[in-house]
Short mmCIF file of C-alpha atoms and ligand atoms in Angstrom, two decimals:
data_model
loop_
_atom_site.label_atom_id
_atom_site.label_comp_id
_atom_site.label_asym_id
_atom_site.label_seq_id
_atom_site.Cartn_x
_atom_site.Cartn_y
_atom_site.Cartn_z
CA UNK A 9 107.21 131.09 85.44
CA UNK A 10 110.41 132.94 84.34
CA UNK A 11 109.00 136.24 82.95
CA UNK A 12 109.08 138.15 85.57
CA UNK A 13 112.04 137.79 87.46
CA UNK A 14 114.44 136.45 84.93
CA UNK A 15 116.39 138.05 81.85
CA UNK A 16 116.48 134.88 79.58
CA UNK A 17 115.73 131.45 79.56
CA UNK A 18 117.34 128.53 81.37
CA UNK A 19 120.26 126.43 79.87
CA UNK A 20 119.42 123.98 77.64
CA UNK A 21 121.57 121.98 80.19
CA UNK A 22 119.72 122.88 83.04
CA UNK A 23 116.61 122.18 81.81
CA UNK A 24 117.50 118.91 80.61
CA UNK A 25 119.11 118.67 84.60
CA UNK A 26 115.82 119.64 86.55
CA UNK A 27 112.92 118.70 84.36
CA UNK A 28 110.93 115.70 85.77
CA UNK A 29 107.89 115.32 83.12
CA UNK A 30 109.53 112.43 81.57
CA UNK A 31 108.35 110.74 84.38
CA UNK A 32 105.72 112.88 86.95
CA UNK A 33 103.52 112.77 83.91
CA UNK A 34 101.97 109.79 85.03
CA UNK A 35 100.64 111.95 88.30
CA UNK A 36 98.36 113.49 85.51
CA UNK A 37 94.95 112.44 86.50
CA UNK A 38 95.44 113.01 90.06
CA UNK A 39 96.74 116.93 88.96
CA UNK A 40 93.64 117.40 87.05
CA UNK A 41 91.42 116.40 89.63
CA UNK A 42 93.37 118.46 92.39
CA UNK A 43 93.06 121.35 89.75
CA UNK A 44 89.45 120.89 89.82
CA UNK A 45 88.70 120.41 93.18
CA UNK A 46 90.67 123.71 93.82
CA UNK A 47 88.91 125.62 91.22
CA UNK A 48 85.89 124.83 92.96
CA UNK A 49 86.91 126.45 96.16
CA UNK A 50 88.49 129.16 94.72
CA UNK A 51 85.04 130.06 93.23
CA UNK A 52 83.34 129.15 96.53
CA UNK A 53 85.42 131.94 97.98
CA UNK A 54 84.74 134.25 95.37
CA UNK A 55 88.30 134.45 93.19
CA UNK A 56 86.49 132.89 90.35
CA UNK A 57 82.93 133.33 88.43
CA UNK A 58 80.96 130.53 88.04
CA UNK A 59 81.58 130.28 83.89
CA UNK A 60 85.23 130.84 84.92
CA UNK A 61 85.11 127.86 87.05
CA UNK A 62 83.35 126.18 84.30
CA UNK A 63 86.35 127.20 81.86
CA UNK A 64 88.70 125.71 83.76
CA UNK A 65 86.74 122.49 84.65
CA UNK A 66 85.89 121.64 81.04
CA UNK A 67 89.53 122.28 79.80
CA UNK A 68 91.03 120.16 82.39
CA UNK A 69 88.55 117.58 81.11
CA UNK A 70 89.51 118.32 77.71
CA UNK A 71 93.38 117.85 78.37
CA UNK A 72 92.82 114.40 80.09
CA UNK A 73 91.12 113.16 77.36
CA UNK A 74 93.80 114.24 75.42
CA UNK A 75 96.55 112.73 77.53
CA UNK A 76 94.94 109.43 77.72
CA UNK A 77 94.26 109.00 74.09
CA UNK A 78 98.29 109.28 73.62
CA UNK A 79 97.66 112.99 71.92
CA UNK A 80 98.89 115.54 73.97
CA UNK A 81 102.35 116.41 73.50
CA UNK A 82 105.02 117.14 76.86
CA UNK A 83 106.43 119.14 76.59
CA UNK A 84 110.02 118.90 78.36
CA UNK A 85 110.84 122.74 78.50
CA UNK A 86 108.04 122.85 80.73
CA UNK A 87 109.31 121.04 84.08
CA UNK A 88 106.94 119.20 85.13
CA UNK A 89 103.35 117.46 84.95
CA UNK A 90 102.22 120.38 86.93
CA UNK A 91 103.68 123.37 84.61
CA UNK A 92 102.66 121.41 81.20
CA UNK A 93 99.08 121.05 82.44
CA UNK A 94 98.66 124.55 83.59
CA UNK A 95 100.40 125.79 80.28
CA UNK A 96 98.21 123.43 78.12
CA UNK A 97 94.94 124.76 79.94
CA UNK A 98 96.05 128.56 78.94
CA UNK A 99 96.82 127.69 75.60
CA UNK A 100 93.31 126.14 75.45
CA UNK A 101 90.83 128.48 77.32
CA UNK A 102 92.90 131.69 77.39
CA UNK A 103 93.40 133.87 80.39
CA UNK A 104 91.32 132.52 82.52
CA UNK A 105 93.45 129.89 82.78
CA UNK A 106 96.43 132.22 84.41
CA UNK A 107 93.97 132.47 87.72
CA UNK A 108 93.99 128.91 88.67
CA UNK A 109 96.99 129.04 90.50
CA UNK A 110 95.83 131.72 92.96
CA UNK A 111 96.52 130.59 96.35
CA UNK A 112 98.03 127.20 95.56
CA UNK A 113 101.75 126.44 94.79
CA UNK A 114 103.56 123.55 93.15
CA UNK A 115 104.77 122.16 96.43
CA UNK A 116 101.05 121.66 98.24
CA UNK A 117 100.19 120.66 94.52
CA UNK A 118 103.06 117.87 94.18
CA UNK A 119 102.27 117.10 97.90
CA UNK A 120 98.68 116.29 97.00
CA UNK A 121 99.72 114.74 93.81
CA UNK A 122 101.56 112.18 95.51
CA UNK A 123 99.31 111.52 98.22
CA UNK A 124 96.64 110.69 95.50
CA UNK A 125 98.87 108.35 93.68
CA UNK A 126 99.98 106.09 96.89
CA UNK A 127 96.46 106.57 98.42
CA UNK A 128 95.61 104.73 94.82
CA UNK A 129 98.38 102.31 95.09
CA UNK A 130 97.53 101.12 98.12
CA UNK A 131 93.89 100.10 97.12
CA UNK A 132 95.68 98.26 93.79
CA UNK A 133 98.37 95.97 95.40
CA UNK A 134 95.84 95.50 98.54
CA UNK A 135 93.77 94.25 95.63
CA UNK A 136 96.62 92.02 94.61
CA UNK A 137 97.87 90.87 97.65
CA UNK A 138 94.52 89.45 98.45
CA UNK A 139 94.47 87.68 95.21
CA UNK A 140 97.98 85.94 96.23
CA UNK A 141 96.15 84.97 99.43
CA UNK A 142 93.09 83.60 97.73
CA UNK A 143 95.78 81.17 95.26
CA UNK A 144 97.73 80.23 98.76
CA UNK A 145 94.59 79.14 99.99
CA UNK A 146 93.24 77.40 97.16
CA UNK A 147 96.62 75.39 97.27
CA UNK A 148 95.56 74.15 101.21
CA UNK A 149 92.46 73.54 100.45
CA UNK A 150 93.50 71.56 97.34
CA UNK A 151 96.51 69.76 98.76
CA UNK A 152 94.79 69.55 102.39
CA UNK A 153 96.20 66.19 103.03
CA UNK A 154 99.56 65.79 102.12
CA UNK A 155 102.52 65.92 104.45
CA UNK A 156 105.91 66.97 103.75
CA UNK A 157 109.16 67.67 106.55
CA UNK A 158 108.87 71.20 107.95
CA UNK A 159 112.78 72.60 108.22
CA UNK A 160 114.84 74.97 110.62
CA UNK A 161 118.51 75.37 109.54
CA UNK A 162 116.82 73.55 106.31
CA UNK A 163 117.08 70.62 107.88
CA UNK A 164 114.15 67.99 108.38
CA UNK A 165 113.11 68.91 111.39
CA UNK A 166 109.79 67.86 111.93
CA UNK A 167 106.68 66.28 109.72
CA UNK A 168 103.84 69.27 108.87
CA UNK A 169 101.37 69.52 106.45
CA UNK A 170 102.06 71.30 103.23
CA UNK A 171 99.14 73.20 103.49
CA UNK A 172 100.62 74.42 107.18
CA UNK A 173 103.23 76.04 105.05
CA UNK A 174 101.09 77.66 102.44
CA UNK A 175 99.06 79.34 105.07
CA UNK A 176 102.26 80.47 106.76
CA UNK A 177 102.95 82.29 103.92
CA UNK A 178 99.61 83.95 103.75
CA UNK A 179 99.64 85.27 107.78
CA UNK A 180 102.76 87.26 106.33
CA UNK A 181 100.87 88.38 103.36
CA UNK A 182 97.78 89.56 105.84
CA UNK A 183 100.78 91.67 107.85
CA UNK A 184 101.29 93.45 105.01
CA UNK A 185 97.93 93.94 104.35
CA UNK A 186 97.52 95.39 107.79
CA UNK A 187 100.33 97.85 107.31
CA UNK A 188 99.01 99.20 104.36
CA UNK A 189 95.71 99.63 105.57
CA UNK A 190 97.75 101.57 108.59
CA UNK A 191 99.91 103.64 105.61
CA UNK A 192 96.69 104.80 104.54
CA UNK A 193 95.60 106.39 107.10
CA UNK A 194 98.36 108.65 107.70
CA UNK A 195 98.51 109.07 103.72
CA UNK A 196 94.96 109.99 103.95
CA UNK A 197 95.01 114.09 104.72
CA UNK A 198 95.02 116.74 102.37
CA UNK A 199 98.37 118.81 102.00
CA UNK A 200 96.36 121.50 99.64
CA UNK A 201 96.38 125.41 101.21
CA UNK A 202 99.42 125.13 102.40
CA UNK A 203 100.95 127.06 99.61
CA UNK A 204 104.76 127.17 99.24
CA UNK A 205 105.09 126.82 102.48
CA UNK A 206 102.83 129.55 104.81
CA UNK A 207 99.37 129.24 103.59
CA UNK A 208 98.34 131.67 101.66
CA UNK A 209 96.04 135.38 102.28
CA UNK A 210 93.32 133.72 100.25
CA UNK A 211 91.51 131.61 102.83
CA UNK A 212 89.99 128.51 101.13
CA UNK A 213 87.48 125.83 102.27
CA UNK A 214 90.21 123.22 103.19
CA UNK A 215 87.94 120.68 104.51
CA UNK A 216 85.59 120.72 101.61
CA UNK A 217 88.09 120.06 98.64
CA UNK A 218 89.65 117.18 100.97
CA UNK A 219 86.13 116.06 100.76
CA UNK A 220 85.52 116.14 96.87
CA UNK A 221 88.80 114.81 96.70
CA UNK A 222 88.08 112.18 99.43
CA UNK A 223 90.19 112.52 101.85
CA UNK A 224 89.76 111.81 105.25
CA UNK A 225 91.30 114.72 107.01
CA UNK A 226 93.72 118.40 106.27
CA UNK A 227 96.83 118.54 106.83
CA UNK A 228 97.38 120.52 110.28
CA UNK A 229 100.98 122.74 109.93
CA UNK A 230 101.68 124.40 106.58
CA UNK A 231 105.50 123.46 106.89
CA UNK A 232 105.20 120.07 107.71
CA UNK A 233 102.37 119.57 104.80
CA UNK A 234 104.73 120.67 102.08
CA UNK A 235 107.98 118.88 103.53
CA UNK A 236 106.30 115.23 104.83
CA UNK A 237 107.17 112.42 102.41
CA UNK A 238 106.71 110.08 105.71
CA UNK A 239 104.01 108.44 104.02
CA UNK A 240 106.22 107.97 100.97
CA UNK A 241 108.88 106.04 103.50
CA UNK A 242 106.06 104.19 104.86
CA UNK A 243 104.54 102.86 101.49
CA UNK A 244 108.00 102.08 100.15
CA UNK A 245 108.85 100.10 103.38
CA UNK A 246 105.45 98.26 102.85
CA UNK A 247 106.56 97.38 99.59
CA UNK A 248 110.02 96.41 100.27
CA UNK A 249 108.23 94.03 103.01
CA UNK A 250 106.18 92.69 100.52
CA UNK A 251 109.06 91.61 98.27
CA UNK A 252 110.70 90.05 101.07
CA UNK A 253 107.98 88.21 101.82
CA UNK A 254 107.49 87.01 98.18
CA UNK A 255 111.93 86.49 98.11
CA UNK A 256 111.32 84.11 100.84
CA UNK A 257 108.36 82.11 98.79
CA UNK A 258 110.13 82.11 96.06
CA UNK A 259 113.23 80.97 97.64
CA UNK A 260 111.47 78.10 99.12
CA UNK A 261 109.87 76.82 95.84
CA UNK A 262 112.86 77.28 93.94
CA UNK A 263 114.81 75.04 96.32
CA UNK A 264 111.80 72.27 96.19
CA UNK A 265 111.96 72.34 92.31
CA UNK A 266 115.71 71.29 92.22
CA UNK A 267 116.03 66.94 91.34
CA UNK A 268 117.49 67.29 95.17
CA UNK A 269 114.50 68.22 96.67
CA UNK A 270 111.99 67.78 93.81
CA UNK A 271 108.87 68.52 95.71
CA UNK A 272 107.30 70.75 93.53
CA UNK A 273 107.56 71.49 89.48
CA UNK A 274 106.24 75.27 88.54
CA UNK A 275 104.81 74.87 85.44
CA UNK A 276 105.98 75.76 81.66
CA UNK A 277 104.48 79.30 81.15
CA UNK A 278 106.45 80.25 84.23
CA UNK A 279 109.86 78.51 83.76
CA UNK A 280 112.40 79.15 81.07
CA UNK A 281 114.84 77.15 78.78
CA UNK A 282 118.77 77.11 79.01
CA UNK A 283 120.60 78.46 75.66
CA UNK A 284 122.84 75.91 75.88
CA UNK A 285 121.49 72.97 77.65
CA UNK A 286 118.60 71.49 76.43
CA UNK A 287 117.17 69.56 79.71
CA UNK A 288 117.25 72.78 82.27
CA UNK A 289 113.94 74.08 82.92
CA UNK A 290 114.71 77.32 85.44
CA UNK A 291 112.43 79.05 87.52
CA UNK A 292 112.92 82.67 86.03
CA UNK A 293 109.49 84.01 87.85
CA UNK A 294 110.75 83.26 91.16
CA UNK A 295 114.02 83.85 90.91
CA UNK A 296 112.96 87.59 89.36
CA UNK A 297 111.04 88.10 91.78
CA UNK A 298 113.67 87.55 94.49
CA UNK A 299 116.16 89.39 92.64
CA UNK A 300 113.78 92.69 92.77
CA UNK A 301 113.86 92.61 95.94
CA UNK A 302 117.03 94.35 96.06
CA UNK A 303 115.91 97.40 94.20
CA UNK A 304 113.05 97.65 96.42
CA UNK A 305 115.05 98.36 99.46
CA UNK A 306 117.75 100.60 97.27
CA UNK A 307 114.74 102.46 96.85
CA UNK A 308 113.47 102.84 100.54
CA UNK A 309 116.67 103.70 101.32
CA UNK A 310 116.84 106.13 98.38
CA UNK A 311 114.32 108.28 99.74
CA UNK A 312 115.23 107.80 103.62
CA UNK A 313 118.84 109.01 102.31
CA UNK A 314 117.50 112.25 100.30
CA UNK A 315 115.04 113.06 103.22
CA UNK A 316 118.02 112.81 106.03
CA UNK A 317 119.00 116.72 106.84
CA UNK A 318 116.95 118.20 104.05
CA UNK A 319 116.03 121.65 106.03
CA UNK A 320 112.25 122.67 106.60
CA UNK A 321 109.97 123.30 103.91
CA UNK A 322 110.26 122.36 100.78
CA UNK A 323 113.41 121.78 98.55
CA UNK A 324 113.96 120.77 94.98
CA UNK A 325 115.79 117.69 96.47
CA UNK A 326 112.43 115.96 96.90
CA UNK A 327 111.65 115.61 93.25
CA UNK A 328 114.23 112.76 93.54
CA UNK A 329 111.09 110.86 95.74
CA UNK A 330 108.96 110.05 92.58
CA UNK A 331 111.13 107.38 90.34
CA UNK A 332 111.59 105.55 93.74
CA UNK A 333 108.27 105.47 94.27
CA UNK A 334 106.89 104.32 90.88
CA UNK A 335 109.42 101.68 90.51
CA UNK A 336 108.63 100.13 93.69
CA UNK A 337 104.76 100.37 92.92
CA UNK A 338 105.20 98.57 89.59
CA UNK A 339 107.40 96.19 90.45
CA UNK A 340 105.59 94.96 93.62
CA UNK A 341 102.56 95.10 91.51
CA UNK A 342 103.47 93.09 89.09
CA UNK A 343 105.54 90.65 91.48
CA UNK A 344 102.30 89.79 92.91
CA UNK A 345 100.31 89.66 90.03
CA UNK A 346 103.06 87.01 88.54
CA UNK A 347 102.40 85.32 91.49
CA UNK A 348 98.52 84.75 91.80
CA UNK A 349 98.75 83.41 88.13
CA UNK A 350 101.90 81.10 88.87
CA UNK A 351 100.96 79.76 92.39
CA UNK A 352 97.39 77.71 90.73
CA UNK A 353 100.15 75.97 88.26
CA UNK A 354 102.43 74.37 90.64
CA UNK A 355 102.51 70.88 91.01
CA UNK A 356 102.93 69.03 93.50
CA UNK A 357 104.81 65.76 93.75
CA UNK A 358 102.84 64.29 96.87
CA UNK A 359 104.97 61.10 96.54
CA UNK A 360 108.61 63.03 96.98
CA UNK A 361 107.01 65.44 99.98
CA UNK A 362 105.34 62.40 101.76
CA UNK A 363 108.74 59.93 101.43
CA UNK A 364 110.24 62.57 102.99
CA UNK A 365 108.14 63.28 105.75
CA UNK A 366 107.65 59.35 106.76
CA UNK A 367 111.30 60.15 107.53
CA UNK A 368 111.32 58.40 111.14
CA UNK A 369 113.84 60.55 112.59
CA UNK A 370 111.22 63.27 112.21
CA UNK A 371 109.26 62.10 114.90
CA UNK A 372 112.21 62.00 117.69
CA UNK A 373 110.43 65.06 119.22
CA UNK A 374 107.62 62.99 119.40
CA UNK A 375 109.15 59.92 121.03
CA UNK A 376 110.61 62.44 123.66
CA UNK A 377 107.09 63.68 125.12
CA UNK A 378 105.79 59.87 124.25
CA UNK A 379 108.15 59.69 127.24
CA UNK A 380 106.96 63.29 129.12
CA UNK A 381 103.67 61.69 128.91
CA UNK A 382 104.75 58.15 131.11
CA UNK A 383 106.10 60.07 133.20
CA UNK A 384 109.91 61.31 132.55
CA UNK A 385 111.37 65.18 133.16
CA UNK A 386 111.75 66.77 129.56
CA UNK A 387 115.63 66.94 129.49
CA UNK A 388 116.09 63.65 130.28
CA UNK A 389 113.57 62.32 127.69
CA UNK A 390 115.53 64.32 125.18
CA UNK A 391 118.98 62.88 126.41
CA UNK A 392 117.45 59.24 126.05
CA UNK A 393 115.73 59.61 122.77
CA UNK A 394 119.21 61.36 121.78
CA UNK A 395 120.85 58.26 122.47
CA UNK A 396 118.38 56.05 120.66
CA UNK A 397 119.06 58.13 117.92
CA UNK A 398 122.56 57.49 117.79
CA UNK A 399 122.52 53.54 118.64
CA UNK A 400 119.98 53.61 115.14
CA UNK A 401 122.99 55.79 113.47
CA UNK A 402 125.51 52.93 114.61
CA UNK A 403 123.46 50.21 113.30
CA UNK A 404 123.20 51.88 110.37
CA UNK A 405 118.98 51.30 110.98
CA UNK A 406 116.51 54.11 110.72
CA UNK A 407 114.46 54.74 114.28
CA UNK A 408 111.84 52.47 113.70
CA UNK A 409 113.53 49.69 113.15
CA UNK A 410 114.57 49.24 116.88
CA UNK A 411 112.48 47.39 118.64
CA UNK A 412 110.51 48.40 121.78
CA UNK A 413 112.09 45.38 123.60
CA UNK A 414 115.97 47.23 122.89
CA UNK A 415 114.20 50.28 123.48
CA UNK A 416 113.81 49.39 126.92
CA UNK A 417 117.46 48.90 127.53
CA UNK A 418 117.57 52.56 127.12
CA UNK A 419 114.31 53.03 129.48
CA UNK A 420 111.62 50.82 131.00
CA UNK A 421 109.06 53.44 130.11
CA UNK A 422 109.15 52.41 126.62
CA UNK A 423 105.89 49.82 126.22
CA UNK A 424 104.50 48.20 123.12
CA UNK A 425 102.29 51.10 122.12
CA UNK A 426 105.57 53.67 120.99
CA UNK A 427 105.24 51.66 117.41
CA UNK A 428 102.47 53.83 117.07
CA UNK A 429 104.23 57.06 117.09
CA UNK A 430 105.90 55.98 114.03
CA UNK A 431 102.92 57.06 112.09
CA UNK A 432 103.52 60.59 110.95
CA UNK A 433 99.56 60.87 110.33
CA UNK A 434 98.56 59.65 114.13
CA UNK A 435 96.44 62.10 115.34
CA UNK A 436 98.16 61.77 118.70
CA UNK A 437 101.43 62.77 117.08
CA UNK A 438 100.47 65.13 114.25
CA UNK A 439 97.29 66.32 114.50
CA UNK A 440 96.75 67.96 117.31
CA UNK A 441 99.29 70.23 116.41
CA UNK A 442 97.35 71.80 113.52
CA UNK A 443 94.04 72.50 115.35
CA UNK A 444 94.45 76.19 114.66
CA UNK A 445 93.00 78.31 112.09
CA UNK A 446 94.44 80.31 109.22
CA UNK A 447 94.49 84.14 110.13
CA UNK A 448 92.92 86.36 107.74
CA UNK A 449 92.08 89.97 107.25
CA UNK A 450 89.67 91.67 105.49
CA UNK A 451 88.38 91.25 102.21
CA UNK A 452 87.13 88.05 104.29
CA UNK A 453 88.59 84.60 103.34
CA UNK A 454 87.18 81.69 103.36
CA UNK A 455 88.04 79.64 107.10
CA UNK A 456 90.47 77.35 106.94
CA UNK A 457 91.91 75.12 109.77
CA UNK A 458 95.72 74.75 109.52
CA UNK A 459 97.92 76.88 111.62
CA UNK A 460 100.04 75.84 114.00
CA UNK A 461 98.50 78.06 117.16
CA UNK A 462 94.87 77.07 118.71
CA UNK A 463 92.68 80.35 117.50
N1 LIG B 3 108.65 118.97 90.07
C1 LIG B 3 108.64 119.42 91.42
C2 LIG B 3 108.69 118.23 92.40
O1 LIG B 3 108.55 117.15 91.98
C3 LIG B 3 107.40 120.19 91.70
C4 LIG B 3 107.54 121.27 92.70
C5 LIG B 3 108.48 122.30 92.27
N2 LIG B 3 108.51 123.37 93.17
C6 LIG B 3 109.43 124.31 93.10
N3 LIG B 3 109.38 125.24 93.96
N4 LIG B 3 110.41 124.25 92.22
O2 LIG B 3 108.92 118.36 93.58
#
């Protein structure tokens, strides 16, 4: 790359400064199959024999092998993934190697490098995600019965069923879904022809490598192709989404497994010892996983912060994109896949989530539209039930205790039949509310009837 134009070779310091192999060497597959795809159309428009094209095919082939079986050697003098591939193929099939990168240049290259990789991603943690969704499920469907208090503020608010709150969980999971199916489809067009930055004399058949390579679409404007990482913003904000989502589970679960709460227990394989104290058993999965969160937005804003005011086309500047990228990809990856092995192994201590629920003061809501339904304005009901509330706080009694005869002090609306809201179960006070079904997005799920909303 330096022979022509330069007297000597770079620094050691520089190249130490600018080389990126040690880590865009995992784009390697997606290179190779970019390489070949463009070899193809290069021979297509007549830059390259057949048995040239052949050449170049069967090294590539050749070097993958060799890269996957550990073997091939980076070489760090050489940039990048990009320069050690196209160096390796030379070495290997001779000159014929020095025409493959007619018409192409490392920025449309990295472009469609990258594009391959999150186009990949996607499919992987869409894969994963839906396996979290299946485990929340199975949890419903397993624990379909039991009730525990739903919180706002975290405090008892009102009685729901656990499974309610599982399949919460999982209508966030199916956003995310839903956004990365939307990521995809703007990740989905081919950068390739766009050269440095104009194209390039050599007219290729654009639409016929983005369909080896299977892509959807071609990139429309040359500058914009080679300058975009939109779609690497998008897929990071996904991700950073994702791991909120997952903070907020985990969060929840790690507050139920405290003696305080003592809901739920997450089993041994995912908890961990204290040095020091021999009774702690700590929930190091979830708590991990809503500590990564952090570098998952330090990461979308990483690349939102090296994108602001970098001047059209292409600068060096967006090499900085990739670490961001693959450390958000792993770690979400793994997050999840953590997750849809620890979620079957919670337990759940029905007893602890049901005493709480039976909680009277839970149902005050209900007692106010038992009210609404004889016949009183909403406010007021509130205002009465408000003061029931408080004469049971006085008498140190929980809300069932009073009887409907001192009810009536309060109002004459109150008859013999408001015992019966006192039954966190009664369909006329509970289950009506969950007559809804639990949203879900392709890969189909199986139907399940637990959401708060009628469908
Ligand atoms: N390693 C570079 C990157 O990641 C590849 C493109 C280099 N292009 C260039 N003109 N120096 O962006």
């Amino acid at each position: 790359m330096r022979r022509g134009r330069f007297s000597g070779p770079a620094s050691e310091l520089a190249q130490q400064f600018s080389e990126s192999v040690s880590f865009d060497w995992r784009l390697f597959a997606h290179d190779i199959a970019g390489s070949i795809a463009h070899a193809a159309a290069l021979a297509e428009a007549g830059i390259l024999s057949s048995e040239e094209r052949e050449k170049i095919e069967g090294g590539l082939r050749e070097i993958q092998q060799e890269i996957e079986s550990g073997k091939f050697q980076w070489d760090r003098s050489r940039e990048d993934v990009h320069m050690n591939i196209e160096a390796a193929l030379t070495k290997r099939i001779g000159a014929v190697g020095a025409k493959l990168h007619t018409a192409r240049s490392r920025n449309d290259q990295v472009a469609l490098d990258l594009r391959l990789y999150v186009k990949a991603e996607i499919e992987e943690i869409l894969k994963r995600l839906h396996a979290v969704q299946i485990a929340l499920l199975n949890l419903a469907e397993q624990n379909a019965d039991i009730i525990m208090p739903g919180y706002t503020h975290l405090q008892r608010a009102q009685p729901i069923f656990f499974a309610h709150y599982l399949l919460a969980q999982m209508e966030a999971f199916a956003r995310d879904a839903d956004r990365l199916r939307a990521c995809l489809g703007r990740t989905d067009v081919l950068p390739l022809g766009s050269g440095a930055l104009a194209g390039s004399t050599i007219v290729l058949d654009r639409k016929g490598i983005a369909q080896q390579l299977g892509f959807s679409g071609v990139s429309q404007n040359s500058l914009d192709a080679v300058s975009d990482r939109d779609f690497v913003c998008e897929f990071l904000f996904c991700l950073a989404m994702i791991g909120l989502h997952l903070s907020r589970l985990s969060e929840d679960l790690i507050i139920w497994s405290t003696s305080e709460f003592g809901f739920v227990e997450l089993s041994d394989a995912f908890s961990s010892g204290s040095s020091l104290m021999p009774q702690k058993k700590n929930p190091d999965a979830a708590e991990l996983t809503r500590g990564k969160t952090g570098r998952l937005y330090g990461n979308l804003l990483s690349i939102l912060t090296t994108l602001k005011g970098l001047p059209f086309s292409y600068n060096r500047d967006l090499q900085e994109d990739k670490e961001a990228l693959f450390d958000s990809a792993d770690t979400v990856a793994r997050s999840l896949e953590i997750w849809s092995a620890m979620l079957p192994e919670v337990k759940i201590h029905r007893e602890r989530m049901e005493t709480a629920a039976n909680d009277p003061g839970l149902l005050a809501t209900d007692l106010a539209e038992y009210l609404v339904k004889k016949g009183m304005p909403f406010r007021e009901a509130h205002d009465v039930i408000g003061q029931l509330v408080a004469r049971a706080a006085q008498m140190s009694v929980a809300l069932d205790n009073i009887s409907p005869l001192q009810m009536q002090e309060l109002s004459p609306l109150f008859g013999d039949d408001v015992t019966t809201i006192f039954n966190a179960r009664s369909p006329s006070n509970y289950l009506v509310k969950v007559s809804g079904r639990g949203r879900v997005n392709q890969p189909p799920l199986p139907n399940i009837r637990f959401s708060s909303l009628p469908s």
